[in-house]
Tab-separated table of C-alpha atoms in Angstrom:
chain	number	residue	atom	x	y	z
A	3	UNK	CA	-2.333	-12.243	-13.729
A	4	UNK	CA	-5.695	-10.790	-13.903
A	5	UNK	CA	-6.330	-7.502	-15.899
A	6	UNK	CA	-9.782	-7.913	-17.076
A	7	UNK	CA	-10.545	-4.949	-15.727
A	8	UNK	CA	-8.281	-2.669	-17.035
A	9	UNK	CA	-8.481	-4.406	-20.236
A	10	UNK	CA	-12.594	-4.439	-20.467
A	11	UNK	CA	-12.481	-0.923	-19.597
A	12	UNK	CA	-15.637	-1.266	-17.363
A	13	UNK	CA	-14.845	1.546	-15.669
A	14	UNK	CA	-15.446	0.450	-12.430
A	15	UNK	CA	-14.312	-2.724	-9.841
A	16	UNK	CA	-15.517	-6.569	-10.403
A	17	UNK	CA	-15.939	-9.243	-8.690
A	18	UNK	CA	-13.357	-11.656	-7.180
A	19	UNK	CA	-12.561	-14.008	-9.772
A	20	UNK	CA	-14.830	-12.833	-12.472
A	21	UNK	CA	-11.926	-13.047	-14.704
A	22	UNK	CA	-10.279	-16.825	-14.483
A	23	UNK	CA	-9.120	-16.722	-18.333
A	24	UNK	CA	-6.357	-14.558	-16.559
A	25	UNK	CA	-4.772	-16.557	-14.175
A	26	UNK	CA	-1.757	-16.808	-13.295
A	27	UNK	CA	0.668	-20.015	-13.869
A	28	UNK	CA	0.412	-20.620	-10.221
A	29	UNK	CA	-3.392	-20.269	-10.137
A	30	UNK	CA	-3.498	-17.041	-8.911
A	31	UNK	CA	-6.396	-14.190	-9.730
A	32	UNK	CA	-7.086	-10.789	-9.232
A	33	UNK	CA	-3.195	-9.717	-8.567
A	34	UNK	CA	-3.557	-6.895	-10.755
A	35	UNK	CA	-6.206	-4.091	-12.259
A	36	UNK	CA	-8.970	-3.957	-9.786
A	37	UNK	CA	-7.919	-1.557	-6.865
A	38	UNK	CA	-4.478	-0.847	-5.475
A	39	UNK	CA	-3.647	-3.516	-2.463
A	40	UNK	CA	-2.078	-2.958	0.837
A	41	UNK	CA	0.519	-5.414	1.705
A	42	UNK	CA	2.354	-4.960	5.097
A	43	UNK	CA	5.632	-3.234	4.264
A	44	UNK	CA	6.578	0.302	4.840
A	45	UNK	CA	8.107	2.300	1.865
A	46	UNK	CA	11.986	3.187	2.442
A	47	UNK	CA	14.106	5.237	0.493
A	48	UNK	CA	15.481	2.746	-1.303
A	49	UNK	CA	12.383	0.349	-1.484
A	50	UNK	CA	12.383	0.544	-5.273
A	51	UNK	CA	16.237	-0.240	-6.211
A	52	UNK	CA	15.776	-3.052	-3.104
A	53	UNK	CA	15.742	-6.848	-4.547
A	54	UNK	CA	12.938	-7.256	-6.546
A	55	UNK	CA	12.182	-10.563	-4.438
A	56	UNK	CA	10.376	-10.199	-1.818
A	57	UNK	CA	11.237	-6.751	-0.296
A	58	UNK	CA	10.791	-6.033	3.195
A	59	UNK	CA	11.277	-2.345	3.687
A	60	UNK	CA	12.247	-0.827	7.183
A	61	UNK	CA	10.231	-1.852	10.446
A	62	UNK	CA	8.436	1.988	10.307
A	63	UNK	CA	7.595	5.210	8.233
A	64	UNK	CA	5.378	7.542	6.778
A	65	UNK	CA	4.395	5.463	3.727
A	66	UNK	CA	2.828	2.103	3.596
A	67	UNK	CA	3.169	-0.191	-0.011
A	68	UNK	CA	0.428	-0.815	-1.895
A	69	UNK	CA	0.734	-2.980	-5.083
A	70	UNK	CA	-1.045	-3.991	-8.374
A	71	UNK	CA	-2.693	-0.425	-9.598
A	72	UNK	CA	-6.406	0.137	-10.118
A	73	UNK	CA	-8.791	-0.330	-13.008
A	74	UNK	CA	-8.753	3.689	-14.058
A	75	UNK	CA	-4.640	3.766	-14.394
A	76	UNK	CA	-2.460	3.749	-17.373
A	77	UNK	CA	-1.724	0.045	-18.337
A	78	UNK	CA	2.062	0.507	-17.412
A	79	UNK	CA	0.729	0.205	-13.354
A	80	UNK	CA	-1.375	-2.640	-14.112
A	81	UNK	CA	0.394	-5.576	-13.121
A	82	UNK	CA	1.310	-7.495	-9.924
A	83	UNK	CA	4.660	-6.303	-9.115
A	84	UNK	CA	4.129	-2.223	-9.795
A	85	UNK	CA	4.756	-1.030	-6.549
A	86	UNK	CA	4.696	2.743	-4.788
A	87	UNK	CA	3.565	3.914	-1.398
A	88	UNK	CA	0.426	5.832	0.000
A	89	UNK	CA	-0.775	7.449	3.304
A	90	UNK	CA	-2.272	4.580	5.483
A	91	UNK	CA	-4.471	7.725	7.022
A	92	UNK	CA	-5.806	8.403	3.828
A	93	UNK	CA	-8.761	6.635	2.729
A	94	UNK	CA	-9.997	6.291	-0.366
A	95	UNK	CA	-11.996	3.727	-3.046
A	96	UNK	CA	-8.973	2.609	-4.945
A	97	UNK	CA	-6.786	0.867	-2.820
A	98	UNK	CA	-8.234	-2.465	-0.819
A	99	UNK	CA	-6.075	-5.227	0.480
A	100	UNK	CA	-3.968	-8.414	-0.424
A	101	UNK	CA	-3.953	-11.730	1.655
A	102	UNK	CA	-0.853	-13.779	1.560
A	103	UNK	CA	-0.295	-16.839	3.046
């Protein structure tokens, strides 16, 4: 998992892939430390005691899940599976988006 930027302290977001001395096993970059990500689940009540595989939370709700933490938070949020939820109305410069396939 990538957390050069959280570990270079730049203070601000890089470019995809800048970082390939962090990736993953599978090959993956940039899961972690640049902005928060979207991803398409809602947050339930229990979203956070569900299975840690692959979590689908209920079909609705107020909150939508956004995973991997941003390049000003505390290293504990830093990583690819940290997960909370956030307003989808509210916009804001830390959060971006995660493709899956």
């Amino acid at each position: 998992m990538s957390f050069g930027v959280s570990n270079t302290c730049t203070g601000d977001t890089s470019a995809v892939g800048k970082y390939p001395q962090g990736a993953s096993p599978y090959g993956l970059l940039d899961m972690a430390g640049n902005v928060w990500e979207w991803v398409t689940d809602w947050l339930g009540p229990n979203y956070l005691v569900e299975p840690h595989e692959n979590p689908l939370g209920p079909a609705t709700g107020e909150l939508r899940v956004i995973r991997g933490g941003f390049y000003f938070d505390d290293a504990k949020y830093v990583r690819a599976a940290m997960r909370t939820g956030h307003d989808p109305n509210d916009a804001t410069d830390y959060i971006g988006f995660r493709c899956a396939r």
